[in-house]
Coordinates of C-alpha atoms in Angstrom, one line a residue:
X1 CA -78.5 -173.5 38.7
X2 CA -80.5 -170.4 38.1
X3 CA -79.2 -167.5 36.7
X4 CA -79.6 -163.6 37.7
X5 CA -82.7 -161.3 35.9
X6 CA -80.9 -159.1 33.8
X7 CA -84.0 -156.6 34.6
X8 CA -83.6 -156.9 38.4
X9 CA -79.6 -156.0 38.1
X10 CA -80.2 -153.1 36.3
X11 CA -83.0 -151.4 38.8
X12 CA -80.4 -152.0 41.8
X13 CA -78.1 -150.1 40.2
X14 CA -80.2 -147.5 39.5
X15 CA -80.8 -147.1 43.2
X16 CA -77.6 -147.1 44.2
X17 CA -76.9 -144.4 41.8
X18 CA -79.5 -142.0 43.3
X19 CA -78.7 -142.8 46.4
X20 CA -75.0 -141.7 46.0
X21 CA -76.7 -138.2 44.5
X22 CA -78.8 -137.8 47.2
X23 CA -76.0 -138.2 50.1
X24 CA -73.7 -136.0 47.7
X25 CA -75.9 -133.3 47.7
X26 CA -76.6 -133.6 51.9
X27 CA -72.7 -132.8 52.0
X28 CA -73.0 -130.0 49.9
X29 CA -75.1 -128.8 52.1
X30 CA -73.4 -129.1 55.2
X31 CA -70.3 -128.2 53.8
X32 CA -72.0 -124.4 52.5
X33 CA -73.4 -124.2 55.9
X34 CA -70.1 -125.0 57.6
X35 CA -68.3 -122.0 55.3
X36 CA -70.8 -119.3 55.7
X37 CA -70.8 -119.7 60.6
X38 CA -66.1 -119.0 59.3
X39 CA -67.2 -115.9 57.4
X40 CA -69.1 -113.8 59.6
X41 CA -67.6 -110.4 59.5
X42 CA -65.9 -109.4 62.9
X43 CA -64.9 -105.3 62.9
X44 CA -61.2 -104.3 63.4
X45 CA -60.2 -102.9 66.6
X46 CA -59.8 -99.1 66.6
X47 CA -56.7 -97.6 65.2
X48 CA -53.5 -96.7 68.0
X49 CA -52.6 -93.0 67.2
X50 CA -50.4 -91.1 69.1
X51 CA -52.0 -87.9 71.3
X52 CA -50.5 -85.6 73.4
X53 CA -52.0 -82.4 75.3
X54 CA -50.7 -78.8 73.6
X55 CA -47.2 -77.6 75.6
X56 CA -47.9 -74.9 78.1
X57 CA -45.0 -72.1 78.3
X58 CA -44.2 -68.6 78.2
X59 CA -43.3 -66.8 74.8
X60 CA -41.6 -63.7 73.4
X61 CA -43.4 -62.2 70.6
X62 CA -40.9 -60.5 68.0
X63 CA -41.2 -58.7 65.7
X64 CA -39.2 -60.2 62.3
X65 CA -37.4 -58.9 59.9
X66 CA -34.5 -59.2 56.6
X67 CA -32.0 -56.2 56.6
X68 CA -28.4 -54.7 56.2
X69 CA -25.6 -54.3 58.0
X70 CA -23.7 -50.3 57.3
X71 CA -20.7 -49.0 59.0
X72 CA -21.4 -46.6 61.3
X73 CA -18.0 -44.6 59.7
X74 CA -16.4 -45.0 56.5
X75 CA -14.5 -41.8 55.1
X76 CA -12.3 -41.9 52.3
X77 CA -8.8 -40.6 52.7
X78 CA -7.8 -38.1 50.3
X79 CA -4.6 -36.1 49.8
X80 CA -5.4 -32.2 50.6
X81 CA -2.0 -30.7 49.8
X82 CA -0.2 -30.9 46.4
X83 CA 3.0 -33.0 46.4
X84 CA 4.6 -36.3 45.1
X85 CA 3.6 -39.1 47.6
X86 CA 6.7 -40.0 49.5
X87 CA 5.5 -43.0 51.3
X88 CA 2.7 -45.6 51.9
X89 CA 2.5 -46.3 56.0
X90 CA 0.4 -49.1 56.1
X91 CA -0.5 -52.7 54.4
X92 CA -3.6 -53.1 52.8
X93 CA -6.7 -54.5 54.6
X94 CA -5.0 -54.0 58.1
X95 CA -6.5 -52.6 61.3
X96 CA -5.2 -49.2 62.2
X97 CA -5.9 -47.1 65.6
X98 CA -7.1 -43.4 65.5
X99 CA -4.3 -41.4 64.5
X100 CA -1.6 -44.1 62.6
X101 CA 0.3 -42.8 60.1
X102 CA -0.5 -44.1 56.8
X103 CA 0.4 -41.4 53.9
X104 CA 3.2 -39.1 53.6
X105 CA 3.4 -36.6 51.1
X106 CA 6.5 -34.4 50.3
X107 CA 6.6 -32.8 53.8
X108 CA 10.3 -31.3 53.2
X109 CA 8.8 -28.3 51.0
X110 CA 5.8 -27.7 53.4
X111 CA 8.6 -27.7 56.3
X112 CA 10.1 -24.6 54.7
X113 CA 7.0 -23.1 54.3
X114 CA 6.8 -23.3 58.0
X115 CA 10.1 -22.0 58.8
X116 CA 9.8 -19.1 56.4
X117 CA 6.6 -18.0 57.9
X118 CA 8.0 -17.9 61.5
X119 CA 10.7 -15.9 60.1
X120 CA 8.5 -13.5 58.7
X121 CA 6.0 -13.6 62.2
X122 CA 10.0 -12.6 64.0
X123 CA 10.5 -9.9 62.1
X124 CA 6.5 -8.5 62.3
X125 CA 7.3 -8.7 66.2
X126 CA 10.3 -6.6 65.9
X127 CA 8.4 -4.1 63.9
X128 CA 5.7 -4.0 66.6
X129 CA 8.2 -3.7 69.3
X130 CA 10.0 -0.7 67.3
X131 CA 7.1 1.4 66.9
X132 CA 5.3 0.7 69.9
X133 CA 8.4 2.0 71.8
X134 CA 8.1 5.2 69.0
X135 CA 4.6 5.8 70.0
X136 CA 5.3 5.9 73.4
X137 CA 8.3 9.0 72.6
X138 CA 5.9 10.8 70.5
X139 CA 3.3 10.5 73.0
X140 CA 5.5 12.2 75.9
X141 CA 6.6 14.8 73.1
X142 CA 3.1 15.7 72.4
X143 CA 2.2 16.4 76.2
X144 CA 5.4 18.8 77.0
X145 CA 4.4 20.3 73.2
X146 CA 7.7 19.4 71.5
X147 CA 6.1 17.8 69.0
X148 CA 2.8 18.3 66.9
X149 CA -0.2 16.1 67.1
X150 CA 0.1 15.1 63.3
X151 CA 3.5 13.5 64.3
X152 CA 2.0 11.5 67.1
X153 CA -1.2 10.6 64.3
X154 CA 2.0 9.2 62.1
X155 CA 3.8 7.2 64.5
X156 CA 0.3 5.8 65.9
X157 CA -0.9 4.6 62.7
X158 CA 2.6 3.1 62.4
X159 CA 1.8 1.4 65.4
X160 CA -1.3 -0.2 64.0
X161 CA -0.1 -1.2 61.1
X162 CA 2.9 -3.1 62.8
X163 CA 0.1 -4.8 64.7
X164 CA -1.4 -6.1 62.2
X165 CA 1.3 -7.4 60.1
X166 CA 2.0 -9.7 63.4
X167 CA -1.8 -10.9 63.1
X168 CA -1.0 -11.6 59.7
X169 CA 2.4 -13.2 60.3
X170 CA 0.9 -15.5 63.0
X171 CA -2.3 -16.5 60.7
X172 CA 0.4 -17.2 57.7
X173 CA 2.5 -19.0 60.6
X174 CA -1.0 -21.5 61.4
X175 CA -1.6 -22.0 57.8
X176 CA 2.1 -23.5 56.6
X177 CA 2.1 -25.5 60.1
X178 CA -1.5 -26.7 59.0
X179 CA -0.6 -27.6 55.5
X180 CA 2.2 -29.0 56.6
X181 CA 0.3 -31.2 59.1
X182 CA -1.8 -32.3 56.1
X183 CA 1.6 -34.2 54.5
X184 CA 0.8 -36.9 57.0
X185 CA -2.2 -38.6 56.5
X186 CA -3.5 -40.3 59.5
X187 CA -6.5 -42.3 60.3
X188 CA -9.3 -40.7 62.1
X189 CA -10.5 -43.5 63.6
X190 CA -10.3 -47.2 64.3
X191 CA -11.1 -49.2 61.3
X192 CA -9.9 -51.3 58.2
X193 CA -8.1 -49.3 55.5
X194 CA -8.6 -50.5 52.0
X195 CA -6.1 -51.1 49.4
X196 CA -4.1 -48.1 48.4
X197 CA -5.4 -45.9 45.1
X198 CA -2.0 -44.3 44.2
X199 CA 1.6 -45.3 44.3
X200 CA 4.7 -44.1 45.9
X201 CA 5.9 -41.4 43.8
X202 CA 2.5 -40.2 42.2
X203 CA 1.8 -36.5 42.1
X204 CA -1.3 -35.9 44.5
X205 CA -3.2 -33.2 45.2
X206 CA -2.8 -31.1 41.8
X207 CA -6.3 -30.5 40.9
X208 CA -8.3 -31.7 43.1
X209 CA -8.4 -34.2 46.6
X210 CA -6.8 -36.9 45.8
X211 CA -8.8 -39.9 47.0
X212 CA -6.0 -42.3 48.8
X213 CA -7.6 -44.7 50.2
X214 CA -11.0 -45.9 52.5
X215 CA -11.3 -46.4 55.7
X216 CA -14.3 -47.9 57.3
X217 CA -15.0 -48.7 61.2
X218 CA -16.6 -51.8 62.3
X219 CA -17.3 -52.0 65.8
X220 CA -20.3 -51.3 66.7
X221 CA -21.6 -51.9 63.7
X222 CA -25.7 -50.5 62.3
X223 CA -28.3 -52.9 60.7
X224 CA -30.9 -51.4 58.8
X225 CA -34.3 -53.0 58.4
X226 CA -38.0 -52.2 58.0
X227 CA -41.0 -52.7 60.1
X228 CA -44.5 -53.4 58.4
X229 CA -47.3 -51.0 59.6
X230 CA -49.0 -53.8 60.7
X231 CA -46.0 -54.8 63.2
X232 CA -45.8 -50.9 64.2
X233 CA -49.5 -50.7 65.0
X234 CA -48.4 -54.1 67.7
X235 CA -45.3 -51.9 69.1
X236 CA -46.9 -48.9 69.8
X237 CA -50.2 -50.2 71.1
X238 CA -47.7 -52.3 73.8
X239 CA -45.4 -49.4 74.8
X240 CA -48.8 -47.5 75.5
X241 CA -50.2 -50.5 77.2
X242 CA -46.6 -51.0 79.3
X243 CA -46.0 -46.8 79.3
X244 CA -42.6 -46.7 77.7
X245 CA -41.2 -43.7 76.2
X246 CA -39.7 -43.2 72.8
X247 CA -36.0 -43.6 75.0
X248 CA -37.3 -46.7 76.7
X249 CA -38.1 -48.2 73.0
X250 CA -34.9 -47.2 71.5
X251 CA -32.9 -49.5 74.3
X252 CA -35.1 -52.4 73.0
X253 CA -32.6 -55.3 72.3
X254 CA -32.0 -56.1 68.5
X255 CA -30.7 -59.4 67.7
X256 CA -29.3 -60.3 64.6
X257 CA -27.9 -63.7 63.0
X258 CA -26.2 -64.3 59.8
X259 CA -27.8 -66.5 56.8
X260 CA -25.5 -69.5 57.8
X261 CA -26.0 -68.8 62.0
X262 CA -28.2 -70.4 63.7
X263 CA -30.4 -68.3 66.2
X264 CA -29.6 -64.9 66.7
X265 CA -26.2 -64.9 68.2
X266 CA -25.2 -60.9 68.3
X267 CA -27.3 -58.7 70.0
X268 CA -27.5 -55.1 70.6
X269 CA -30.1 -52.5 70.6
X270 CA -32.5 -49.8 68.9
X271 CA -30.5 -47.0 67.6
X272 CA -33.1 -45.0 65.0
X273 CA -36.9 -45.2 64.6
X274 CA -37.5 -43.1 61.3
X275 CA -40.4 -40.3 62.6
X276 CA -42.8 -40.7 59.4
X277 CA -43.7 -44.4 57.4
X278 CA -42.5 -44.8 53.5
X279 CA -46.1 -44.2 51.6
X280 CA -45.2 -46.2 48.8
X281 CA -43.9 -49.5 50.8
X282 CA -46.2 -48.9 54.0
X283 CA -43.2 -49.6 55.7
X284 CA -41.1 -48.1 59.0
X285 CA -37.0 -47.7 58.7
X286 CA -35.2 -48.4 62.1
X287 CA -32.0 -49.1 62.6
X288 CA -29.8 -51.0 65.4
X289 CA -26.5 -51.1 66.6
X290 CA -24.6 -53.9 67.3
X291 CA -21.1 -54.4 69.1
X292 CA -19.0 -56.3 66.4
X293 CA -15.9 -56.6 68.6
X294 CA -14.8 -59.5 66.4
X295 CA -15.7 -57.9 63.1
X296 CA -18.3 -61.2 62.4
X297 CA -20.5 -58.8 60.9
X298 CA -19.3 -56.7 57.4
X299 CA -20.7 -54.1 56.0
X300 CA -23.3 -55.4 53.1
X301 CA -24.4 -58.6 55.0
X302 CA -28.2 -59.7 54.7
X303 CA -29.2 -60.2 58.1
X304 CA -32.4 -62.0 59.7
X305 CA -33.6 -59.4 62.5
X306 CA -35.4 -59.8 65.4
X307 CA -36.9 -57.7 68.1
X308 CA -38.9 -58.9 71.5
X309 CA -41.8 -56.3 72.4
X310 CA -43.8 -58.4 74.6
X311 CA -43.9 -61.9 76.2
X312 CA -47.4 -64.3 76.5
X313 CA -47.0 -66.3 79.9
X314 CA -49.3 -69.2 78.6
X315 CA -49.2 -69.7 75.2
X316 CA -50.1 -73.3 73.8
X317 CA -47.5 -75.0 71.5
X318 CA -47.9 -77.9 69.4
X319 CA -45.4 -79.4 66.9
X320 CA -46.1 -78.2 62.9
X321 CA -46.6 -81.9 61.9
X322 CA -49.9 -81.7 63.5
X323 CA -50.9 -79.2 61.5
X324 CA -53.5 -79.9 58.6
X325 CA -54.5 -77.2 56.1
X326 CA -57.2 -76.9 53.7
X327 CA -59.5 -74.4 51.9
X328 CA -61.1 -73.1 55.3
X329 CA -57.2 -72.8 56.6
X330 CA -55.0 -74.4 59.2
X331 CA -56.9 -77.3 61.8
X332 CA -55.9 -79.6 64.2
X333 CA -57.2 -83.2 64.8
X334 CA -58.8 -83.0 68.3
X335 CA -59.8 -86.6 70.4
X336 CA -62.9 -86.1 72.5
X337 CA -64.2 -87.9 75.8
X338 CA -65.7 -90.2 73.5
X339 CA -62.3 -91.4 71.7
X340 CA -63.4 -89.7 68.2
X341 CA -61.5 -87.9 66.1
X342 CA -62.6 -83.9 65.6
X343 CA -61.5 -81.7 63.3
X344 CA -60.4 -78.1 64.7
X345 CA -60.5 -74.8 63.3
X346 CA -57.3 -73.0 64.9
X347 CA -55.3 -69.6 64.6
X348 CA -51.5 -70.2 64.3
X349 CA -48.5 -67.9 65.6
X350 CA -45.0 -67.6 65.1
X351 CA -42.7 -70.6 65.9
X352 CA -41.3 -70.8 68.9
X353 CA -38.3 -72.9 69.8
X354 CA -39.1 -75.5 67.0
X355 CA -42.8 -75.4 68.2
X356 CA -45.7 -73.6 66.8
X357 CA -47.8 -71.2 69.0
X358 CA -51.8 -71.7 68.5
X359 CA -53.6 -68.3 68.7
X360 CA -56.9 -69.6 69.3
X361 CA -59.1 -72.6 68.9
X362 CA -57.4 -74.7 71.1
X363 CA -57.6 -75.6 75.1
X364 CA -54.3 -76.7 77.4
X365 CA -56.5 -80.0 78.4
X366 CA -57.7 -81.2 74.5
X367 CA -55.5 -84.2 73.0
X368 CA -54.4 -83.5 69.9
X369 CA -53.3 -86.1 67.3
X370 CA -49.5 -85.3 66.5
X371 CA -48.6 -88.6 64.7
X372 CA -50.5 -91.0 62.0
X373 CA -53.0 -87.9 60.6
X374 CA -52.7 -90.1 57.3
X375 CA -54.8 -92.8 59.5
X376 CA -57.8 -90.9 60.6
X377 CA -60.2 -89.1 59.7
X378 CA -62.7 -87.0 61.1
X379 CA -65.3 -88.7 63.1
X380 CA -63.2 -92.1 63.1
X381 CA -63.2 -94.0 66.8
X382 CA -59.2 -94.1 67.6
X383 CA -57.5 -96.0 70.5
X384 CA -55.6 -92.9 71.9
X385 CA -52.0 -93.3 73.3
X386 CA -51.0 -90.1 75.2
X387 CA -47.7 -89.6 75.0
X388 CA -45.5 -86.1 75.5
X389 CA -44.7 -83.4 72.7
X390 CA -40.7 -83.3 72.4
X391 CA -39.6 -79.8 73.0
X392 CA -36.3 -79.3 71.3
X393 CA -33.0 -77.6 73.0
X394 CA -33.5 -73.5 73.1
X395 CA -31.5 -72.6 69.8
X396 CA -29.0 -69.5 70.3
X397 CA -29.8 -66.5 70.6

């Protein structure tokens, strides 16, 4: 039996072992070509962002404002006669009509006072009677010459002077019955009367007027408020434009809503348009008047004003949240035939029923981007999908 050549072994093996490298390798290969065809780039689709074309409506330009509400009365009651106060009419904080009772003070000597002047006016009336009827005697005396003319001088002068001591009687009559008229205090108009300054008993009146009490009316009720020059420039250039007179303005409607209203629920109208602007503030006072039948409004309230002077048939509208701002001011995001993204210079306006008017810059047919700004930029492609604007329910007036 012959036996293997140990030299022969070992060069097969060494073939075998290259030959494993070499068909290694040839997978390596295919394998690295195989990974590089699965990671050929492929670009995203273009974003979806919501577009919608501007709303189209009519809108009332106002003119805006912070002021005051001010009774258009408020007197203070005071006692004009001397005299301990004898009784307190009313309760504190009520409503009272024009001419309730709500103060009496002493009357009982005043009453006397009265009576004792019309006495006195009784007897002056007696007097005149007695020498009128004299003057009359002397008179015929003096014509058949019975008498001398000095005597009918005496009894005319007598005459005169009764005369007037009746004036004078009557006058001193008027005054008691005045004063005595002035033991009742009453309220001179509708309104609220305030708590009570003095207390049944209290001497009134000694010194001075005795302040009583307040009272203060509150329907209609004023609001006070300034207008910027700016804003007055606006006004006036539209009442030329529309040819209304300085009445015409003042029947403008004000509308006026509390700090915790929304809208502008009371509304009434222009009552005072000061002639001259405040140098110092470059400001305009004007005041309205509004009917406060339910007393809403008090006197001292900070008000939000507002007053329409024109209307714009077509304005464009778009929602705030498609708004952008930046150093160059307020833009929009515009989408163009082409599906890219534009940015847009624009001019805004007031708000308008949770909407915000665009002056200028913008067209009723462009699509503006009024959701995902975040996920676009400016000359980005987009994939547009038109939807409408929401426009919320008309708040109150």
């Amino acid at each position: 039996m012959t036996s293997a050549n140990p030299a022969s072994s070992a060069r097969r093996n060494e073939a075998w072992r290259q030959f494993g490298q070499a068909l290694a390798a040839t997978a390596a290969v295919v394998a690295l070509a195989g990974c590089e065809d699965k990671n050929t780039f492929v670009a995203p689709p273009p974003p979806k962002v919501d577009v919608a074309t501007p709303v189209q409506r009519p809108v009332t330009r106002y003119v805006e404002a912070t002021g005051n509400t001010a009774p258009i009365k408020s007197v203070d009651l005071v006692a004009r006669v001397q005299g301990f106060l004898q009784s307190i009419d009313y309760q504190d904080g009520t409503f009272v009509k024009q001419g309730t009772q709500l103060f009496t003070i002493e009357p009982e000597t005043y009453k006397l006072k009265v009576e004792q002047a019309k006495a006195a006016e009784v007897g002056a009336q007696a007097t005149v009677k007695q020498a009128e009827a004299d003057y009359k005697r002397q008179a015929e005396l003096v014509q058949r010459q019975a008498v001398s003319q000095s005597t009918l001088d005496t009894s005319t002068s007598t005459r005169d002077n009764a005369q007037a001591s009746l004036q004078q009687a009557q006058v001193n009559t008027r005054l008691a019955e005045v004063n005595y008229g002035y033991t009742r205090v009453a309220a001179p108009f509708d309104g609220i009367v305030s708590a009570h300054l003095v207390s049944v008993g209290e001497l009134v009146g000694f010194s001075s007027p005795t302040q009583l009490a307040t009272i203060v009316a509150l329907d209609p009720i004023w609001v006070n408020f300034t207008v910027n020059e700016q804003d007055v420039l606006r006004i006036r250039a539209e009442a030329t434009r529309r040819g209304l007179t300085v009445a015409e303005l003042r029947q403008l409607p004000v509308q006026v809503g509390l700090q915790t209203e929304t809208g502008y629920p009371h509304e009434g109208h222009l009552d005072y348009v000061s002639p001259t602007l405040n140098t110092s503030t470059g400001t305009l006072a004007v005041r309205g008047v509004i009917p406060n039948e339910k007393r809403v409004l008090l006197p001292g309230y900070f008000v939000r004003v507002r007053v329409p002077f024109t209307q714009q048939q077509d304005a464009l509208l778009v929602p705030d949240t498609a708004l952008g701002s930046d150093q160059g001011g307020r833009y929009l995001l515009v989408v163009n035939g082409d599906n890219v993204v534009e940015q847009r210079k624009v001019q805004i306006g007031p708000t308008d029923n949770g909407l915000r008017v665009i002056e200028s810059g913008l067209k009723p047919d462009d699509r503006v981007v009024i959701a995902g700004l975040l996920r676009v930029i400016p000359g980005q492609k987009i994939d547009p999908q038109v939807t409408k604007i929401d426009q919320p329910q008309a708040s109150a007036k």
